[in-house]
Coordinates of C-alpha atoms and ligand atoms in Angstrom, one line a residue:
M804 CA -4.1 -53.7 -167.7
K805 CA -6.2 -50.7 -166.9
I806 CA -6.2 -49.1 -163.0
C807 CA -8.6 -45.8 -162.1
V808 CA -6.6 -44.1 -159.4
L809 CA -8.7 -41.6 -157.1
P810 CA -5.5 -40.4 -154.4
G811 CA -8.9 -38.9 -151.7
D812 CA -8.2 -36.4 -149.3
G813 CA -5.7 -36.3 -146.0
I814 CA -3.3 -38.6 -146.7
G815 CA -4.1 -40.4 -149.5
P816 CA -2.9 -38.7 -152.3
E817 CA 0.4 -39.0 -150.2
I818 CA -0.6 -42.2 -149.6
T819 CA -1.9 -43.5 -153.4
A820 CA 2.0 -41.8 -155.1
E821 CA 4.2 -44.1 -153.0
A822 CA 1.9 -47.5 -153.7
V823 CA 1.7 -45.6 -158.2
R824 CA 5.9 -45.8 -158.1
V825 CA 5.7 -49.3 -156.4
L826 CA 3.3 -50.3 -159.4
K827 CA 5.5 -48.7 -162.0
A828 CA 9.1 -50.3 -160.9
L829 CA 7.5 -53.6 -161.8
G830 CA 7.8 -52.6 -165.1
L831 CA 4.1 -54.4 -166.3
K832 CA 2.0 -52.3 -169.2
F833 CA -0.2 -50.2 -166.5
E834 CA -2.1 -47.7 -168.1
M835 CA -3.4 -45.5 -165.1
E836 CA -5.4 -42.1 -164.7
E837 CA -6.5 -40.5 -161.9
A838 CA -9.9 -39.4 -160.6
L839 CA -11.4 -37.1 -158.1
L840 CA -13.5 -39.2 -155.3
G841 CA -14.7 -38.3 -151.9
G842 CA -14.3 -34.6 -150.6
G843 CA -12.0 -33.3 -152.6
A844 CA -14.5 -34.4 -155.4
V845 CA -17.2 -32.5 -154.0
D846 CA -15.4 -28.6 -154.2
A847 CA -14.5 -29.5 -157.4
T848 CA -18.4 -30.7 -158.7
G849 CA -20.3 -31.3 -155.9
N850 CA -20.3 -34.6 -155.7
P851 CA -18.4 -37.3 -153.9
Y852 CA -18.6 -39.7 -157.0
P853 CA -18.4 -37.3 -159.7
E854 CA -20.0 -39.2 -163.8
A855 CA -16.1 -38.8 -164.7
T856 CA -14.8 -41.0 -162.7
Q857 CA -17.9 -42.9 -162.4
K858 CA -16.8 -43.4 -166.0
L859 CA -12.9 -43.9 -166.0
A860 CA -14.1 -46.3 -162.4
R861 CA -16.8 -49.1 -164.9
E862 CA -13.9 -48.9 -167.7
A863 CA -11.3 -50.2 -165.5
D864 CA -10.0 -53.3 -164.5
A865 CA -9.0 -52.4 -160.9
V866 CA -9.1 -49.0 -158.6
L867 CA -6.5 -47.9 -156.1
L868 CA -8.5 -46.1 -154.3
G869 CA -7.0 -43.9 -151.3
A870 CA -8.8 -42.4 -148.6
V871 CA -11.7 -40.2 -148.0
G872 CA -12.9 -37.1 -145.6
G873 CA -12.4 -35.6 -143.3
P874 CA -13.9 -32.8 -140.5
K875 CA -13.7 -30.2 -143.1
W876 CA -17.1 -31.9 -144.8
D877 CA -18.4 -33.3 -141.9
A878 CA -21.1 -30.7 -141.4
L879 CA -22.3 -30.8 -145.5
P880 CA -25.8 -32.3 -145.5
R881 CA -25.0 -36.3 -145.8
E882 CA -25.6 -37.1 -149.9
Q883 CA -23.2 -35.2 -150.6
R884 CA -20.6 -36.0 -147.8
P885 CA -17.2 -37.1 -148.6
E886 CA -17.9 -41.0 -147.7
R887 CA -20.9 -40.8 -149.5
G888 CA -18.7 -41.8 -152.9
L889 CA -17.2 -44.9 -151.2
L890 CA -20.5 -46.1 -151.0
G891 CA -21.4 -45.5 -153.7
I892 CA -18.5 -46.6 -155.6
R893 CA -19.0 -49.4 -153.9
K894 CA -23.0 -50.2 -154.3
D895 CA -21.9 -49.0 -158.2
L896 CA -18.9 -51.2 -159.1
N897 CA -20.9 -54.5 -157.5
L898 CA -18.1 -54.4 -154.8
F899 CA -20.9 -57.0 -153.1
A900 CA -16.9 -59.3 -150.9
N901 CA -14.3 -56.8 -148.7
L902 CA -11.7 -58.9 -148.0
R903 CA -8.9 -57.6 -145.1
P904 CA -6.2 -59.7 -144.1
A905 CA -4.6 -59.2 -140.5
I906 CA -1.7 -60.5 -140.6
L907 CA 0.9 -59.5 -137.9
Y908 CA 4.7 -59.2 -138.9
P909 CA 7.2 -60.5 -136.9
E910 CA 9.1 -57.8 -136.0
L911 CA 5.7 -56.1 -135.3
A912 CA 5.2 -57.8 -132.0
N913 CA 5.5 -55.1 -129.8
A914 CA 2.8 -53.0 -131.6
S915 CA 0.2 -54.3 -130.8
T916 CA -1.5 -54.2 -127.8
L917 CA -1.4 -57.6 -126.7
K918 CA 0.2 -59.6 -125.3
P919 CA 2.9 -61.4 -128.2
E920 CA 2.2 -64.7 -127.2
V921 CA -1.7 -64.1 -127.9
V922 CA -1.0 -62.0 -131.3
A923 CA 2.7 -63.5 -132.4
G924 CA 2.0 -65.3 -135.5
L925 CA -1.8 -64.0 -136.5
D926 CA -2.9 -64.8 -140.0
I927 CA -7.1 -64.5 -139.9
L928 CA -8.8 -63.2 -142.9
I929 CA -12.3 -61.3 -142.8
I930 CA -14.6 -61.1 -145.2
R931 CA -16.7 -58.4 -145.2
E932 CA -20.9 -58.1 -146.5
L933 CA -20.6 -55.0 -148.4
T934 CA -23.4 -54.2 -150.4
G935 CA -26.7 -54.5 -147.9
D936 CA -27.5 -54.5 -144.8
I937 CA -28.7 -52.0 -142.8
Y938 CA -26.7 -49.4 -144.2
F939 CA -28.7 -49.4 -147.7
G940 CA -31.8 -50.8 -146.4
Q941 CA -35.3 -49.1 -147.1
P942 CA -37.0 -47.4 -145.1
R943 CA -34.2 -45.5 -143.6
G944 CA -34.4 -41.5 -142.1
V945 CA -35.7 -39.6 -139.0
R946 CA -39.0 -38.1 -138.4
E947 CA -41.5 -36.9 -136.0
E948 CA -44.2 -39.9 -133.8
N949 CA -45.9 -38.8 -130.7
G950 CA -44.3 -34.7 -130.4
E951 CA -40.8 -36.4 -130.5
R952 CA -37.8 -37.2 -133.3
V953 CA -37.0 -40.5 -134.6
G954 CA -34.6 -42.4 -136.2
F955 CA -34.8 -45.9 -138.1
N956 CA -33.1 -48.1 -140.2
T957 CA -34.0 -51.3 -141.6
M958 CA -31.5 -54.3 -141.8
V959 CA -32.1 -56.5 -144.9
Y960 CA -30.4 -59.6 -147.2
S961 CA -31.2 -61.4 -149.8
E962 CA -31.4 -64.8 -149.9
S963 CA -29.1 -64.7 -153.3
E964 CA -27.0 -61.9 -151.3
I965 CA -26.0 -63.9 -148.3
R966 CA -25.0 -66.7 -150.5
R967 CA -23.1 -64.8 -153.6
I968 CA -20.6 -63.5 -149.5
G969 CA -21.0 -66.8 -148.4
H970 CA -19.2 -68.8 -151.6
V971 CA -16.5 -65.9 -151.8
A972 CA -15.6 -67.2 -148.6
F973 CA -15.5 -70.9 -148.0
Q974 CA -13.7 -71.0 -151.7
A975 CA -11.3 -68.0 -149.2
A976 CA -11.1 -70.8 -146.9
Q977 CA -10.4 -73.5 -148.9
K978 CA -7.6 -72.0 -150.2
R979 CA -5.9 -71.4 -146.6
N980 CA -6.5 -73.5 -143.2
K981 CA -9.8 -74.9 -144.4
R982 CA -11.6 -72.6 -141.4
L983 CA -14.8 -71.2 -141.6
C984 CA -16.2 -69.0 -138.3
S985 CA -20.2 -67.0 -140.2
V986 CA -21.0 -64.4 -136.9
D987 CA -24.3 -63.4 -136.7
K988 CA -26.6 -62.4 -133.6
M989 CA -29.2 -64.8 -134.6
N990 CA -30.8 -64.7 -131.4
V991 CA -32.5 -61.3 -131.8
L992 CA -32.4 -60.7 -135.7
E993 CA -34.2 -62.7 -137.4
C994 CA -32.2 -60.5 -140.7
T995 CA -29.4 -63.2 -139.4
Q996 CA -31.3 -66.0 -138.5
L997 CA -31.4 -66.7 -142.1
W998 CA -27.7 -65.8 -142.3
R999 CA -27.1 -68.7 -140.6
D1000 CA -29.4 -71.0 -142.8
V1001 CA -28.1 -70.3 -145.8
M1002 CA -24.9 -70.2 -144.7
I1003 CA -25.8 -73.7 -143.6
E1004 CA -26.7 -74.6 -146.5
I1005 CA -23.9 -73.8 -148.7
A1006 CA -21.9 -75.9 -146.3
H1007 CA -22.7 -78.4 -148.1
D1008 CA -20.8 -77.8 -151.5
Y1009 CA -17.5 -77.3 -149.5
P1010 CA -17.4 -80.3 -147.2
D1011 CA -13.8 -79.3 -147.0
V1012 CA -13.7 -76.3 -144.9
E1013 CA -15.3 -76.7 -141.4
L1014 CA -17.8 -73.9 -140.8
S1015 CA -18.6 -72.6 -136.8
H1016 CA -21.7 -70.4 -135.8
M1017 CA -20.7 -67.0 -133.4
L1018 CA -22.7 -64.1 -131.6
V1019 CA -21.2 -61.0 -132.7
D1020 CA -20.2 -59.8 -129.3
N1021 CA -18.4 -62.8 -128.8
A1022 CA -17.1 -62.7 -132.0
A1023 CA -15.4 -58.7 -130.4
M1024 CA -14.9 -61.2 -126.8
Q1025 CA -13.1 -63.8 -128.9
L1026 CA -11.0 -61.0 -131.6
V1027 CA -8.9 -60.1 -128.4
K1028 CA -8.9 -63.3 -125.4
A1029 CA -7.9 -65.7 -128.9
P1030 CA -7.7 -64.6 -132.2
K1031 CA -5.6 -67.2 -133.3
Q1032 CA -8.2 -68.9 -133.2
F1033 CA -10.0 -67.7 -136.4
D1034 CA -8.8 -67.8 -140.4
V1035 CA -11.4 -66.9 -142.3
M1036 CA -14.4 -64.9 -140.5
V1037 CA -18.1 -63.6 -142.6
T1038 CA -20.5 -61.9 -141.9
G1039 CA -22.4 -58.6 -143.1
N1040 CA -22.1 -55.3 -143.9
M1041 CA -22.2 -53.3 -140.3
F1042 CA -20.5 -56.6 -137.9
G1043 CA -18.0 -56.7 -140.5
D1044 CA -17.2 -52.2 -140.2
I1045 CA -16.8 -53.6 -137.1
L1046 CA -14.9 -56.4 -136.4
S1047 CA -12.8 -55.6 -139.7
D1048 CA -11.3 -52.8 -137.7
E1049 CA -11.2 -54.2 -134.1
A1050 CA -8.6 -57.2 -136.4
S1051 CA -6.4 -54.5 -136.5
M1052 CA -5.4 -53.2 -134.2
L1053 CA -4.3 -57.2 -132.8
T1054 CA -2.0 -56.1 -135.7
G1055 CA -0.9 -53.0 -133.3
S1056 CA -1.5 -50.5 -136.5
I1057 CA -4.1 -49.8 -139.2
G1058 CA -1.3 -48.4 -141.0
M1059 CA -0.9 -51.8 -142.1
L1060 CA -3.9 -53.5 -143.6
P1061 CA -4.6 -53.7 -147.0
S1062 CA -7.9 -54.3 -148.5
A1063 CA -9.5 -55.8 -151.5
S1064 CA -13.5 -55.7 -152.7
L1065 CA -14.3 -57.8 -155.4
D1066 CA -17.6 -57.7 -158.2
D1067 CA -18.4 -60.9 -158.9
K1068 CA -15.8 -61.1 -162.4
N1069 CA -13.0 -59.9 -160.4
K1070 CA -13.1 -57.1 -160.8
G1071 CA -11.9 -54.7 -157.6
L1072 CA -11.6 -51.7 -155.7
Y1073 CA -8.3 -51.6 -153.3
E1074 CA -7.7 -48.9 -150.6
P1075 CA -5.9 -49.6 -147.2
S1076 CA -8.0 -50.2 -144.7
H1077 CA -7.3 -47.0 -142.8
G1078 CA -9.1 -43.1 -143.1
S1079 CA -7.5 -39.8 -144.3
A1080 CA -6.2 -39.4 -141.1
P1081 CA -6.7 -35.3 -141.6
D1082 CA -4.6 -35.3 -137.9
I1083 CA -1.8 -36.3 -140.1
A1084 CA -2.6 -35.4 -143.8
G1085 CA 0.7 -33.2 -145.2
K1086 CA 2.7 -33.6 -142.4
G1087 CA 5.0 -37.1 -144.8
I1088 CA 5.2 -38.7 -141.9
A1089 CA 2.0 -41.7 -143.4
N1090 CA 2.4 -44.6 -143.6
P1091 CA 2.0 -45.6 -146.6
L1092 CA 2.7 -49.7 -146.5
A1093 CA -0.9 -50.3 -146.0
T1094 CA -1.1 -49.4 -149.8
I1095 CA 1.4 -50.9 -150.8
L1096 CA -0.4 -53.9 -149.8
S1097 CA -3.2 -53.4 -151.3
A1098 CA -1.7 -52.7 -154.6
A1099 CA -0.7 -56.4 -154.1
M1100 CA -3.8 -57.4 -153.8
M1101 CA -4.5 -55.6 -156.9
L1102 CA -1.4 -57.9 -158.4
R1103 CA -3.0 -60.9 -157.5
Y1104 CA -6.6 -61.1 -157.5
T1105 CA -7.7 -59.1 -159.9
F1106 CA -4.9 -59.1 -162.9
G1107 CA -3.7 -62.5 -160.9
L1108 CA 0.1 -62.1 -160.7
E1109 CA 1.4 -64.1 -157.7
A1110 CA 4.5 -63.7 -158.2
E1111 CA 4.6 -60.2 -159.0
A1112 CA 2.3 -59.6 -155.3
L1113 CA 4.7 -62.4 -153.6
R1114 CA 7.6 -59.5 -155.1
V1115 CA 6.0 -56.8 -153.4
E1116 CA 5.1 -58.4 -150.1
S1117 CA 8.0 -59.2 -149.8
A1118 CA 9.3 -56.4 -150.7
V1119 CA 7.8 -55.3 -148.4
K1120 CA 8.6 -57.9 -145.6
K1121 CA 12.2 -57.0 -145.8
V1122 CA 12.1 -52.7 -145.1
L1123 CA 10.3 -54.6 -141.8
A1124 CA 13.2 -56.9 -140.9
Q1125 CA 16.0 -53.6 -142.0
G1126 CA 13.9 -51.8 -139.1
Y1127 CA 12.6 -49.2 -141.3
R1128 CA 9.4 -47.8 -139.8
T1129 CA 6.8 -44.2 -140.1
G1130 CA 5.7 -43.2 -136.4
D1131 CA 2.8 -44.9 -136.3
I1132 CA 4.9 -48.6 -135.4
Y1133 CA 7.6 -46.9 -135.3
E1134 CA 10.0 -47.9 -131.2
R1135 CA 13.2 -47.5 -130.0
G1136 CA 16.1 -49.3 -132.5
T1137 CA 15.0 -49.0 -135.6
S1138 CA 15.0 -46.1 -138.1
K1139 CA 12.5 -43.8 -138.3
V1140 CA 11.0 -42.8 -142.1
G1141 CA 8.7 -40.4 -144.0
T1142 CA 6.4 -41.6 -146.0
K1143 CA 8.3 -41.0 -149.1
E1144 CA 11.3 -42.1 -147.8
M1145 CA 9.2 -46.0 -146.8
G1146 CA 7.8 -45.8 -150.6
D1147 CA 11.7 -45.5 -151.3
V1148 CA 12.9 -48.3 -148.7
V1149 CA 9.9 -50.6 -151.0
L1150 CA 11.5 -49.7 -153.9
A1151 CA 14.7 -50.3 -153.1
A1152 CA 13.5 -54.0 -151.9
L1153 CA 12.0 -54.7 -154.8
A1154 CA 15.2 -54.5 -157.3
Ligands
NAD2472 P1 -8.0 -43.0 -139.4 O1 -7.8 -43.9 -139.6 O2 -8.4 -41.8 -140.4 O3 -7.6 -42.5 -138.1 C1 -7.0 -43.7 -137.2 C2 -6.4 -43.1 -136.3 O4 -4.7 -44.1 -137.5 C3 -5.2 -41.8 -136.7 O5 -4.6 -41.2 -136.0 C4 -4.4 -41.6 -137.9 O6 -3.2 -40.7 -138.1 C5 -3.5 -42.8 -137.6 N1 -3.8 -42.6 -139.2 C6 -4.5 -44.0 -139.8 N2 -4.3 -44.5 -140.9 C7 -3.1 -44.0 -140.8 C8 -1.6 -44.7 -141.2 N3 -1.9 -44.6 -142.3 N4 -0.6 -44.1 -140.7 C9 -0.3 -43.4 -140.2 N5 -1.4 -43.3 -139.6 C10 -2.9 -43.2 -139.5 O7 -9.6 -42.8 -138.7 P2 -10.8 -42.0 -138.4 O8 -10.0 -40.1 -137.1 O9 -12.2 -42.0 -137.8 O10 -11.4 -40.8 -140.2 C11 -11.0 -39.4 -140.6 C12 -11.5 -39.2 -141.6 O11 -11.3 -40.5 -142.5 C13 -13.0 -39.6 -141.8 O12 -13.5 -37.5 -142.7 C14 -13.8 -40.8 -141.8 O13 -14.6 -40.3 -141.9 C15 -12.8 -40.5 -143.4 N6 -12.8 -42.4 -143.6 C16 -12.9 -42.7 -144.2 C17 -12.4 -44.1 -144.9 C18 -12.6 -44.3 -146.4 O14 -11.4 -43.9 -146.6 N7 -12.3 -45.8 -146.5 C19 -12.5 -45.3 -143.5 C20 -12.5 -45.0 -142.5 C21 -12.7 -43.3 -142.2

């Protein structure tokens, strides 16, 4: 069980260190090796996804990633930005399916900006296609036209790409409440009309799953109006980027949300849904729970260790029930802890 650990930038190293401690505490035989990705990799090698990292990531069964990016690298040419490293590794490992659960733990119901009755008990799974769409489509660029600059990108999806993510989504829905909502913008974008057509075609393979469709603008509204109507949502790369961040805020803290990105053989990259939080980096106050829960997803999806995954998730629930909170989820009457102390109490709960 080989794990490539990529701490990355900002709070990345602080939060991955806690997830690594949790994995080690399980007493399993993991082989873990660290490498560079993102801004730190740019500084050291000039490449946000250096060759040594590529080799390690390809050989590993799973990758645990902190986060990349920060103001230090914002002015670099686009190909050298840390985020390019992230897009690069996803594409290189063919991680086409991004799974982001949005769960509201009862203890954190007040952390949401929505009324508790709207969000309490929320448990949805957003599945985002990750290697296609307008983020990768060609042609792209900025050109001169009639004496002014014109920016352009291309939204593109092949039938096989849509089918592949569709199967992941239907199968995920089968393991949950058997309801799948596919999100598109078929009223204006031909590309997403194809998306809808293909979803309807593959629905025949899953008669036990109830398929519905929603336009992305309505989906954005419904997520804040009545989020509990959803079970599993599936959508393309760009809409998924936006909707999964929106869904994450329903739960109150982005510091609580794990994610998994899988290839077709269950190799996966596991990372928190948040970024590198440069505003709090190095202060020892970042919430490590999203990264620890990402490690739990790794146990479940790549290594098939369901019991261990549940053990880690239960430990997280226990520390929340005990009242431990990092600053981002703190409320009066609870105990405020830093990154490392949160790791300590999770380890204690595991034991
Ligand atoms: P961000 O997620 O880093 O931060 C948004 C806010 O949430 C900040 O106030 C931050 O302090 C807070 N926050 C995030 N994670 C937290 C945690 N674990 N505990 C406590 N608070 C937390 O998003 P941003 O500010 O838009 O981006 C900062 C940098 O991260 C940028 O360079 C961006 O490109 C990069 N980024 C990277 C990833 C990734 O690596 N997957 C994703 C998004 C953004």
